[in-house]
mmCIF file of N, CA and C in Angstrom:
data_model
loop_
_atom_site.group_PDB
_atom_site.id
_atom_site.type_symbol
_atom_site.label_atom_id
_atom_site.label_comp_id
_atom_site.label_asym_id
_atom_site.label_seq_id
_atom_site.Cartn_x
_atom_site.Cartn_y
_atom_site.Cartn_z
ATOM 1 N N UNK A 54 -21.159 1.820 -37.683
ATOM 2 C CA UNK A 54 -19.871 1.170 -37.630
ATOM 3 C C UNK A 54 -18.977 1.945 -36.670
ATOM 4 N N UNK A 55 -18.183 1.232 -35.898
ATOM 5 C CA UNK A 55 -17.227 1.841 -34.973
ATOM 6 C C UNK A 55 -15.820 1.374 -35.298
ATOM 7 N N UNK A 56 -14.893 2.297 -35.349
ATOM 8 C CA UNK A 56 -13.488 1.942 -35.494
ATOM 9 C C UNK A 56 -13.008 1.462 -34.136
ATOM 10 N N UNK A 57 -12.446 0.257 -34.072
ATOM 11 C CA UNK A 57 -12.082 -0.349 -32.799
ATOM 12 C C UNK A 57 -10.579 -0.410 -32.569
ATOM 13 N N UNK A 58 -9.822 -0.885 -33.568
ATOM 14 C CA UNK A 58 -8.395 -1.054 -33.305
ATOM 15 C C UNK A 58 -7.588 -1.092 -34.586
ATOM 16 N N UNK A 59 -6.292 -0.985 -34.390
ATOM 17 C CA UNK A 59 -5.307 -1.238 -35.432
ATOM 18 C C UNK A 59 -4.485 -2.410 -34.947
ATOM 19 N N UNK A 60 -4.217 -3.362 -35.827
ATOM 20 C CA UNK A 60 -3.442 -4.540 -35.450
ATOM 21 C C UNK A 60 -2.124 -4.556 -36.217
ATOM 22 N N UNK A 61 -1.056 -4.803 -35.498
ATOM 23 C CA UNK A 61 0.262 -4.972 -36.100
ATOM 24 C C UNK A 61 0.608 -6.451 -36.004
ATOM 25 N N UNK A 62 1.019 -7.027 -37.118
ATOM 26 C CA UNK A 62 1.492 -8.415 -37.143
ATOM 27 C C UNK A 62 3.012 -8.386 -36.992
ATOM 28 N N UNK A 63 3.514 -9.255 -36.107
ATOM 29 C CA UNK A 63 4.948 -9.278 -35.820
ATOM 30 C C UNK A 63 5.445 -10.713 -35.657
ATOM 31 N N UNK A 64 6.716 -10.897 -35.853
ATOM 32 C CA UNK A 64 7.349 -12.195 -35.598
ATOM 33 C C UNK A 64 7.736 -12.338 -34.131
ATOM 34 N N UNK A 65 7.691 -11.241 -33.368
ATOM 35 C CA UNK A 65 8.079 -11.276 -31.953
ATOM 36 C C UNK A 65 7.090 -10.443 -31.136
ATOM 37 N N UNK A 66 5.999 -11.079 -30.744
ATOM 38 C CA UNK A 66 4.923 -10.390 -30.037
ATOM 39 C C UNK A 66 5.423 -9.785 -28.729
ATOM 40 N N UNK A 67 6.148 -10.546 -27.942
ATOM 41 C CA UNK A 67 6.615 -10.058 -26.633
ATOM 42 C C UNK A 67 7.496 -8.821 -26.779
ATOM 43 N N UNK A 68 8.384 -8.828 -27.749
ATOM 44 C CA UNK A 68 9.268 -7.670 -27.956
ATOM 45 C C UNK A 68 8.474 -6.430 -28.332
ATOM 46 N N UNK A 69 7.544 -6.578 -29.274
ATOM 47 C CA UNK A 69 6.787 -5.418 -29.728
ATOM 48 C C UNK A 69 5.827 -4.922 -28.643
ATOM 49 N N UNK A 70 5.191 -5.833 -27.930
ATOM 50 C CA UNK A 70 4.325 -5.428 -26.826
ATOM 51 C C UNK A 70 5.144 -4.678 -25.776
ATOM 52 N N UNK A 71 6.315 -5.189 -25.446
ATOM 53 C CA UNK A 71 7.179 -4.514 -24.473
ATOM 54 C C UNK A 71 7.532 -3.109 -24.896
ATOM 55 N N UNK A 72 7.835 -2.924 -26.170
ATOM 56 C CA UNK A 72 8.150 -1.596 -26.692
ATOM 57 C C UNK A 72 6.963 -0.655 -26.492
ATOM 58 N N UNK A 73 5.775 -1.077 -26.931
ATOM 59 C CA UNK A 73 4.613 -0.207 -26.834
ATOM 60 C C UNK A 73 4.187 0.029 -25.389
ATOM 61 N N UNK A 74 4.342 -0.950 -24.519
ATOM 62 C CA UNK A 74 4.065 -0.721 -23.103
ATOM 63 C C UNK A 74 4.992 0.359 -22.550
ATOM 64 N N UNK A 75 6.254 0.303 -22.935
ATOM 65 C CA UNK A 75 7.217 1.277 -22.426
ATOM 66 C C UNK A 75 6.941 2.680 -22.944
ATOM 67 N N UNK A 76 6.658 2.823 -24.238
ATOM 68 C CA UNK A 76 6.480 4.173 -24.784
ATOM 69 C C UNK A 76 5.126 4.780 -24.449
ATOM 70 N N UNK A 77 4.121 3.938 -24.182
ATOM 71 C CA UNK A 77 2.787 4.476 -23.884
ATOM 72 C C UNK A 77 2.460 4.492 -22.397
ATOM 73 N N UNK A 78 3.114 3.648 -21.616
ATOM 74 C CA UNK A 78 2.763 3.515 -20.206
ATOM 75 C C UNK A 78 1.503 2.693 -20.004
ATOM 76 N N UNK A 79 1.008 2.053 -21.047
ATOM 77 C CA UNK A 79 -0.203 1.228 -20.997
ATOM 78 C C UNK A 79 0.203 -0.237 -20.918
ATOM 79 N N UNK A 80 -0.376 -0.962 -19.975
ATOM 80 C CA UNK A 80 -0.110 -2.399 -19.846
ATOM 81 C C UNK A 80 -0.981 -3.162 -20.834
ATOM 82 N N UNK A 81 -0.406 -4.124 -21.495
ATOM 83 C CA UNK A 81 -1.134 -4.931 -22.468
ATOM 84 C C UNK A 81 -2.013 -5.959 -21.773
ATOM 85 N N UNK A 82 -3.134 -6.230 -22.398
ATOM 86 C CA UNK A 82 -3.999 -7.340 -21.992
ATOM 87 C C UNK A 82 -3.695 -8.486 -22.965
ATOM 88 N N UNK A 83 -3.185 -9.580 -22.439
ATOM 89 C CA UNK A 83 -2.782 -10.718 -23.256
ATOM 90 C C UNK A 83 -3.921 -11.729 -23.366
ATOM 91 N N UNK A 84 -4.257 -12.135 -24.581
ATOM 92 C CA UNK A 84 -5.221 -13.211 -24.799
ATOM 93 C C UNK A 84 -4.495 -14.556 -24.768
ATOM 94 N N UNK A 85 -3.328 -14.584 -25.376
ATOM 95 C CA UNK A 85 -2.432 -15.744 -25.380
ATOM 96 C C UNK A 85 -1.067 -15.269 -25.876
ATOM 97 N N UNK A 86 -0.131 -16.166 -26.066
ATOM 98 C CA UNK A 86 1.232 -15.742 -26.451
ATOM 99 C C UNK A 86 1.306 -15.117 -27.837
ATOM 100 N N UNK A 87 0.246 -15.270 -28.632
ATOM 101 C CA UNK A 87 0.227 -14.735 -29.991
ATOM 102 C C UNK A 87 -0.607 -13.469 -30.162
ATOM 103 N N UNK A 88 -1.213 -12.981 -29.077
ATOM 104 C CA UNK A 88 -2.097 -11.830 -29.247
ATOM 105 C C UNK A 88 -2.222 -11.037 -27.954
ATOM 106 N N UNK A 89 -2.032 -9.715 -28.084
ATOM 107 C CA UNK A 89 -2.192 -8.804 -26.948
ATOM 108 C C UNK A 89 -2.769 -7.491 -27.454
ATOM 109 N N UNK A 90 -3.411 -6.763 -26.526
ATOM 110 C CA UNK A 90 -3.982 -5.466 -26.871
ATOM 111 C C UNK A 90 -3.566 -4.424 -25.844
ATOM 112 N N UNK A 91 -3.223 -3.236 -26.347
ATOM 113 C CA UNK A 91 -2.993 -2.079 -25.501
ATOM 114 C C UNK A 91 -4.198 -1.171 -25.696
ATOM 115 N N UNK A 92 -5.034 -1.071 -24.667
ATOM 116 C CA UNK A 92 -6.291 -0.335 -24.767
ATOM 117 C C UNK A 92 -6.157 1.034 -24.111
ATOM 118 N N UNK A 93 -6.583 2.061 -24.841
ATOM 119 C CA UNK A 93 -6.654 3.401 -24.283
ATOM 120 C C UNK A 93 -8.118 3.824 -24.288
ATOM 121 N N UNK A 94 -8.400 4.995 -23.785
ATOM 122 C CA UNK A 94 -9.776 5.484 -23.743
ATOM 123 C C UNK A 94 -10.354 5.698 -25.136
ATOM 124 N N UNK A 95 -9.493 5.891 -26.136
ATOM 125 C CA UNK A 95 -9.991 6.228 -27.472
ATOM 126 C C UNK A 95 -9.675 5.212 -28.554
ATOM 127 N N UNK A 96 -8.893 4.203 -28.262
ATOM 128 C CA UNK A 96 -8.562 3.218 -29.279
ATOM 129 C C UNK A 96 -7.697 2.108 -28.727
ATOM 130 N N UNK A 97 -7.543 1.083 -29.527
ATOM 131 C CA UNK A 97 -6.774 -0.092 -29.125
ATOM 132 C C UNK A 97 -5.718 -0.401 -30.171
ATOM 133 N N UNK A 98 -4.512 -0.686 -29.697
ATOM 134 C CA UNK A 98 -3.459 -1.197 -30.561
ATOM 135 C C UNK A 98 -3.349 -2.686 -30.269
ATOM 136 N N UNK A 99 -3.687 -3.491 -31.254
ATOM 137 C CA UNK A 99 -3.597 -4.942 -31.128
ATOM 138 C C UNK A 99 -2.291 -5.408 -31.760
ATOM 139 N N UNK A 100 -1.664 -6.385 -31.148
ATOM 140 C CA UNK A 100 -0.416 -6.937 -31.673
ATOM 141 C C UNK A 100 -0.590 -8.437 -31.767
ATOM 142 N N UNK A 101 -0.450 -8.938 -32.984
ATOM 143 C CA UNK A 101 -0.647 -10.361 -33.225
ATOM 144 C C UNK A 101 0.593 -10.997 -33.819
ATOM 145 N N UNK A 102 0.800 -12.240 -33.476
ATOM 146 C CA UNK A 102 1.923 -12.995 -34.027
ATOM 147 C C UNK A 102 1.604 -13.522 -35.412
ATOM 148 N N UNK A 103 2.637 -13.936 -36.118
ATOM 149 C CA UNK A 103 2.458 -14.422 -37.488
ATOM 150 C C UNK A 103 1.534 -15.635 -37.555
ATOM 151 N N UNK A 104 1.474 -16.428 -36.506
ATOM 152 C CA UNK A 104 0.583 -17.604 -36.529
ATOM 153 C C UNK A 104 -0.881 -17.206 -36.599
ATOM 154 N N UNK A 105 -1.226 -15.992 -36.168
ATOM 155 C CA UNK A 105 -2.627 -15.566 -36.218
ATOM 156 C C UNK A 105 -3.081 -15.248 -37.638
ATOM 157 N N UNK A 106 -2.155 -14.941 -38.519
ATOM 158 C CA UNK A 106 -2.503 -14.576 -39.897
ATOM 159 C C UNK A 106 -3.205 -15.733 -40.596
ATOM 160 N N UNK A 107 -2.734 -16.936 -40.393
ATOM 161 C CA UNK A 107 -3.326 -18.109 -41.053
ATOM 162 C C UNK A 107 -4.786 -18.315 -40.655
ATOM 163 N N UNK A 108 -5.184 -17.810 -39.502
ATOM 164 C CA UNK A 108 -6.578 -17.945 -39.083
ATOM 165 C C UNK A 108 -7.509 -17.114 -39.965
ATOM 166 N N UNK A 109 -6.987 -16.025 -40.528
ATOM 167 C CA UNK A 109 -7.761 -15.181 -41.440
ATOM 168 C C UNK A 109 -7.577 -15.647 -42.881
ATOM 169 N N UNK A 110 -6.366 -15.545 -43.354
ATOM 170 C CA UNK A 110 -6.025 -15.921 -44.724
ATOM 171 C C UNK A 110 -4.514 -16.084 -44.779
ATOM 172 N N UNK A 111 -4.018 -17.286 -45.003
ATOM 173 C CA UNK A 111 -2.566 -17.514 -45.008
ATOM 174 C C UNK A 111 -1.829 -16.523 -45.906
ATOM 175 N N UNK A 112 -0.729 -16.021 -45.388
ATOM 176 C CA UNK A 112 0.163 -15.107 -46.117
ATOM 177 C C UNK A 112 -0.467 -13.765 -46.491
ATOM 178 N N UNK A 113 -1.579 -13.397 -45.864
ATOM 179 C CA UNK A 113 -2.224 -12.127 -46.196
ATOM 180 C C UNK A 113 -1.542 -10.933 -45.532
ATOM 181 N N UNK A 114 -0.761 -11.169 -44.496
ATOM 182 C CA UNK A 114 -0.004 -10.099 -43.832
ATOM 183 C C UNK A 114 1.374 -10.633 -43.479
ATOM 184 N N UNK A 115 2.368 -9.772 -43.609
ATOM 185 C CA UNK A 115 3.745 -10.160 -43.293
ATOM 186 C C UNK A 115 4.328 -9.133 -42.327
ATOM 187 N N UNK A 116 5.029 -9.597 -41.314
ATOM 188 C CA UNK A 116 5.584 -8.660 -40.329
ATOM 189 C C UNK A 116 6.702 -7.807 -40.901
ATOM 190 N N UNK A 117 6.863 -6.637 -40.305
ATOM 191 C CA UNK A 117 7.983 -5.728 -40.580
ATOM 192 C C UNK A 117 8.062 -5.282 -42.032
ATOM 193 N N UNK A 118 6.911 -5.182 -42.709
ATOM 194 C CA UNK A 118 6.912 -4.725 -44.100
ATOM 195 C C UNK A 118 6.042 -3.490 -44.322
ATOM 196 N N UNK A 119 5.529 -2.887 -43.262
ATOM 197 C CA UNK A 119 4.672 -1.716 -43.405
ATOM 198 C C UNK A 119 5.491 -0.500 -43.842
ATOM 199 N N UNK A 120 5.058 0.155 -44.887
ATOM 200 C CA UNK A 120 5.702 1.382 -45.347
ATOM 201 C C UNK A 120 4.682 2.457 -45.679
ATOM 202 N N UNK A 121 3.445 2.293 -45.169
ATOM 203 C CA UNK A 121 2.424 3.285 -45.517
ATOM 204 C C UNK A 121 1.559 3.739 -44.350
ATOM 205 N N UNK A 122 1.556 3.037 -43.246
ATOM 206 C CA UNK A 122 0.681 3.379 -42.121
ATOM 207 C C UNK A 122 1.512 3.968 -40.988
ATOM 208 N N UNK A 123 0.970 4.999 -40.352
ATOM 209 C CA UNK A 123 1.603 5.600 -39.176
ATOM 210 C C UNK A 123 0.642 5.415 -38.008
ATOM 211 N N UNK A 124 1.099 4.778 -36.947
ATOM 212 C CA UNK A 124 0.319 4.635 -35.717
ATOM 213 C C UNK A 124 0.547 5.908 -34.914
ATOM 214 N N UNK A 125 -0.541 6.542 -34.445
ATOM 215 C CA UNK A 125 -0.399 7.835 -33.780
ATOM 216 C C UNK A 125 -0.952 7.808 -32.359
ATOM 217 N N UNK A 126 -0.208 8.474 -31.472
ATOM 218 C CA UNK A 126 -0.602 8.600 -30.078
ATOM 219 C C UNK A 126 -0.599 10.069 -29.680
ATOM 220 N N UNK A 127 -1.719 10.522 -29.156
ATOM 221 C CA UNK A 127 -1.825 11.861 -28.586
ATOM 222 C C UNK A 127 -1.249 11.797 -27.176
ATOM 223 N N UNK A 128 -0.238 12.613 -26.895
ATOM 224 C CA UNK A 128 0.425 12.606 -25.589
ATOM 225 C C UNK A 128 0.372 13.995 -24.971
ATOM 226 N N UNK A 129 0.493 14.061 -23.646
ATOM 227 C CA UNK A 129 0.437 15.346 -22.949
ATOM 228 C C UNK A 129 1.634 16.232 -23.258
ATOM 229 N N UNK A 130 2.818 15.620 -23.399
ATOM 230 C CA UNK A 130 4.051 16.385 -23.607
ATOM 231 C C UNK A 130 4.988 15.592 -24.510
ATOM 232 N N UNK A 131 4.980 15.924 -25.784
ATOM 233 C CA UNK A 131 5.777 15.168 -26.753
ATOM 234 C C UNK A 131 7.281 15.275 -26.459
ATOM 235 N N UNK A 132 7.717 16.390 -25.913
ATOM 236 C CA UNK A 132 9.142 16.529 -25.595
ATOM 237 C C UNK A 132 9.539 15.586 -24.461
ATOM 238 N N UNK A 133 8.664 15.412 -23.480
ATOM 239 C CA UNK A 133 8.933 14.458 -22.401
ATOM 240 C C UNK A 133 8.914 13.027 -22.942
ATOM 241 N N UNK A 134 8.012 12.753 -23.870
ATOM 242 C CA UNK A 134 7.967 11.431 -24.508
ATOM 243 C C UNK A 134 9.278 11.153 -25.226
ATOM 244 N N UNK A 135 9.783 12.160 -25.924
ATOM 245 C CA UNK A 135 11.061 12.013 -26.637
ATOM 246 C C UNK A 135 12.185 11.656 -25.675
ATOM 247 N N UNK A 136 12.240 12.361 -24.556
ATOM 248 C CA UNK A 136 13.304 12.105 -23.571
ATOM 249 C C UNK A 136 13.193 10.722 -22.950
ATOM 250 N N UNK A 137 11.981 10.160 -22.896
ATOM 251 C CA UNK A 137 11.776 8.859 -22.268
ATOM 252 C C UNK A 137 11.744 7.685 -23.222
ATOM 253 N N UNK A 138 12.097 7.913 -24.488
ATOM 254 C CA UNK A 138 12.054 6.822 -25.464
ATOM 255 C C UNK A 138 13.020 5.693 -25.093
ATOM 256 N N UNK A 139 12.601 4.452 -25.331
ATOM 257 C CA UNK A 139 13.525 3.342 -25.105
ATOM 258 C C UNK A 139 14.612 3.318 -26.177
ATOM 259 N N UNK A 140 15.674 2.652 -25.862
ATOM 260 C CA UNK A 140 16.836 2.574 -26.752
ATOM 261 C C UNK A 140 16.486 2.054 -28.148
ATOM 262 N N UNK A 141 15.553 1.100 -28.219
ATOM 263 C CA UNK A 141 15.243 0.491 -29.516
ATOM 264 C C UNK A 141 14.364 1.359 -30.414
ATOM 265 N N UNK A 142 13.926 2.513 -29.934
ATOM 266 C CA UNK A 142 13.159 3.429 -30.777
ATOM 267 C C UNK A 142 14.118 4.098 -31.759
ATOM 268 N N UNK A 143 13.816 3.975 -33.020
ATOM 269 C CA UNK A 143 14.612 4.590 -34.078
ATOM 270 C C UNK A 143 13.982 5.941 -34.407
ATOM 271 N N UNK A 144 14.611 7.028 -33.984
ATOM 272 C CA UNK A 144 14.042 8.361 -34.159
ATOM 273 C C UNK A 144 14.160 8.787 -35.619
ATOM 274 N N UNK A 145 13.020 9.081 -36.222
ATOM 275 C CA UNK A 145 12.973 9.567 -37.603
ATOM 276 C C UNK A 145 13.088 11.085 -37.599
ATOM 277 N N UNK A 146 12.334 11.740 -36.709
ATOM 278 C CA UNK A 146 12.523 13.178 -36.489
ATOM 279 C C UNK A 146 12.258 13.506 -35.030
ATOM 280 N N UNK A 147 13.104 14.372 -34.507
ATOM 281 C CA UNK A 147 12.910 14.855 -33.146
ATOM 282 C C UNK A 147 11.678 15.751 -33.133
ATOM 283 N N UNK A 148 11.131 16.057 -31.945
ATOM 284 C CA UNK A 148 9.916 16.872 -31.898
ATOM 285 C C UNK A 148 10.055 18.178 -32.677
ATOM 286 N N UNK A 149 9.042 18.429 -33.493
ATOM 287 C CA UNK A 149 8.967 19.693 -34.221
ATOM 288 C C UNK A 149 7.501 20.030 -34.428
ATOM 289 N N UNK A 150 7.233 21.322 -34.571
ATOM 290 C CA UNK A 150 5.862 21.777 -34.743
ATOM 291 C C UNK A 150 5.489 21.725 -36.221
ATOM 292 N N UNK A 151 4.369 21.060 -36.489
ATOM 293 C CA UNK A 151 3.892 20.874 -37.854
ATOM 294 C C UNK A 151 2.955 22.025 -38.238
ATOM 295 N N UNK A 152 2.782 22.268 -39.551
ATOM 296 C CA UNK A 152 1.942 23.374 -40.011
ATOM 297 C C UNK A 152 0.487 23.294 -39.522
ATOM 298 N N UNK A 153 -0.002 22.102 -39.161
ATOM 299 C CA UNK A 153 -1.388 21.946 -38.717
ATOM 300 C C UNK A 153 -1.543 22.097 -37.205
ATOM 301 N N UNK A 154 -0.440 22.473 -36.509
ATOM 302 C CA UNK A 154 -0.543 22.835 -35.112
ATOM 303 C C UNK A 154 -0.183 21.788 -34.087
ATOM 304 N N UNK A 155 0.328 20.656 -34.525
ATOM 305 C CA UNK A 155 0.773 19.623 -33.581
ATOM 306 C C UNK A 155 2.288 19.620 -33.493
ATOM 307 N N UNK A 156 2.798 19.442 -32.286
ATOM 308 C CA UNK A 156 4.224 19.192 -32.097
ATOM 309 C C UNK A 156 4.368 17.689 -32.197
ATOM 310 N N UNK A 157 5.227 17.213 -33.098
ATOM 311 C CA UNK A 157 5.240 15.815 -33.486
ATOM 312 C C UNK A 157 6.619 15.190 -33.381
ATOM 313 N N UNK A 158 6.650 13.943 -32.947
ATOM 314 C CA UNK A 158 7.855 13.120 -32.854
ATOM 315 C C UNK A 158 7.581 11.846 -33.632
ATOM 316 N N UNK A 159 8.393 11.537 -34.612
ATOM 317 C CA UNK A 159 8.202 10.350 -35.433
ATOM 318 C C UNK A 159 9.337 9.368 -35.179
ATOM 319 N N UNK A 160 8.969 8.125 -34.835
ATOM 320 C CA UNK A 160 9.954 7.070 -34.582
ATOM 321 C C UNK A 160 9.536 5.810 -35.333
ATOM 322 N N UNK A 161 10.454 4.863 -35.399
ATOM 323 C CA UNK A 161 10.123 3.519 -35.891
ATOM 324 C C UNK A 161 10.197 2.564 -34.704
ATOM 325 N N UNK A 162 9.207 1.683 -34.618
ATOM 326 C CA UNK A 162 9.234 0.666 -33.573
ATOM 327 C C UNK A 162 10.234 -0.429 -33.965
ATOM 328 N N UNK A 163 10.462 -1.442 -33.138
ATOM 329 C CA UNK A 163 11.463 -2.464 -33.463
ATOM 330 C C UNK A 163 11.205 -3.221 -34.770
ATOM 331 N N UNK A 164 9.968 -3.232 -35.264
ATOM 332 C CA UNK A 164 9.664 -3.865 -36.551
ATOM 333 C C UNK A 164 9.735 -2.885 -37.718
ATOM 334 N N UNK A 165 10.038 -1.626 -37.439
ATOM 335 C CA UNK A 165 10.146 -0.633 -38.503
ATOM 336 C C UNK A 165 8.867 0.128 -38.785
ATOM 337 N N UNK A 166 7.803 -0.123 -38.026
ATOM 338 C CA UNK A 166 6.548 0.613 -38.217
ATOM 339 C C UNK A 166 6.708 2.046 -37.728
ATOM 340 N N UNK A 167 6.146 2.991 -38.464
ATOM 341 C CA UNK A 167 6.207 4.390 -38.063
ATOM 342 C C UNK A 167 5.218 4.664 -36.946
ATOM 343 N N UNK A 168 5.680 5.411 -35.944
ATOM 344 C CA UNK A 168 4.852 5.794 -34.807
ATOM 345 C C UNK A 168 5.017 7.295 -34.598
ATOM 346 N N UNK A 169 3.894 7.992 -34.560
ATOM 347 C CA UNK A 169 3.894 9.435 -34.337
ATOM 348 C C UNK A 169 3.330 9.720 -32.951
ATOM 349 N N UNK A 170 4.108 10.401 -32.135
ATOM 350 C CA UNK A 170 3.633 10.910 -30.851
ATOM 351 C C UNK A 170 3.455 12.404 -31.054
ATOM 352 N N UNK A 171 2.294 12.942 -30.662
ATOM 353 C CA UNK A 171 2.087 14.363 -30.905
ATOM 354 C C UNK A 171 1.300 15.015 -29.776
ATOM 355 N N UNK A 172 1.529 16.321 -29.665
ATOM 356 C CA UNK A 172 0.820 17.175 -28.713
ATOM 357 C C UNK A 172 0.307 18.386 -29.475
ATOM 358 N N UNK A 173 -1.000 18.678 -29.405
ATOM 359 C CA UNK A 173 -1.498 19.892 -30.045
ATOM 360 C C UNK A 173 -0.952 21.124 -29.318
ATOM 361 N N UNK A 174 -0.417 22.074 -30.082
ATOM 362 C CA UNK A 174 0.195 23.250 -29.446
ATOM 363 C C UNK A 174 -0.442 24.567 -29.863
ATOM 364 N N UNK A 175 -1.225 24.581 -30.932
ATOM 365 C CA UNK A 175 -1.928 25.807 -31.299
ATOM 366 C C UNK A 175 -3.360 25.718 -30.779
ATOM 367 N N UNK A 176 -4.021 26.861 -30.685
ATOM 368 C CA UNK A 176 -5.412 26.866 -30.211
ATOM 369 C C UNK A 176 -6.296 25.993 -31.100
ATOM 370 N N UNK A 177 -6.132 26.114 -32.411
ATOM 371 C CA UNK A 177 -6.963 25.324 -33.337
ATOM 372 C C UNK A 177 -6.719 23.825 -33.145
ATOM 373 N N UNK A 178 -5.477 23.430 -32.998
ATOM 374 C CA UNK A 178 -5.164 22.006 -32.796
ATOM 375 C C UNK A 178 -5.719 21.515 -31.460
ATOM 376 N N UNK A 179 -5.597 22.323 -30.436
ATOM 377 C CA UNK A 179 -6.144 21.937 -29.123
ATOM 378 C C UNK A 179 -7.658 21.745 -29.197
ATOM 379 N N UNK A 180 -8.338 22.624 -29.932
ATOM 380 C CA UNK A 180 -9.800 22.500 -30.083
ATOM 381 C C UNK A 180 -10.157 21.202 -30.808
ATOM 382 N N UNK A 181 -9.379 20.837 -31.837
ATOM 383 C CA UNK A 181 -9.652 19.589 -32.574
ATOM 384 C C UNK A 181 -9.619 18.368 -31.669
ATOM 385 N N UNK A 182 -8.743 18.401 -30.685
ATOM 386 C CA UNK A 182 -8.570 17.246 -29.819
ATOM 387 C C UNK A 182 -9.162 17.443 -28.423
ATOM 388 N N UNK A 183 -9.913 18.536 -28.241
ATOM 389 C CA UNK A 183 -10.565 18.792 -26.972
ATOM 390 C C UNK A 183 -9.603 18.994 -25.815
ATOM 391 N N UNK A 184 -8.472 19.648 -26.102
ATOM 392 C CA UNK A 184 -7.446 19.849 -25.073
ATOM 393 C C UNK A 184 -7.232 21.315 -24.783
#
């Protein structure tokens, strides 16, 4: 089994895709107006509109209600990422070094989903991520 992607369901696909394109620098690949993917070398963030939910199971997912999942991006310089955040990013915590060796920035995207941008800063953390 291979882990392929995480999908966020939203009521405004274009807005959320625009946010993630801006904060990651990755251009989305659009399948149609209800579905786009931001692909990196190690994973994919898929963004689907509410109309796509009915194709799986009606009412099985609702936008802007996530309170348990954090989407994480490994970045070269978390402090530079912080300085380049778009206006609509709701900063939960400014960059700080965590006990496990990552310098971390936590924000909420326009739908309220938690997003962690981090850079390994200790030798052990760098080894974990091959940096």
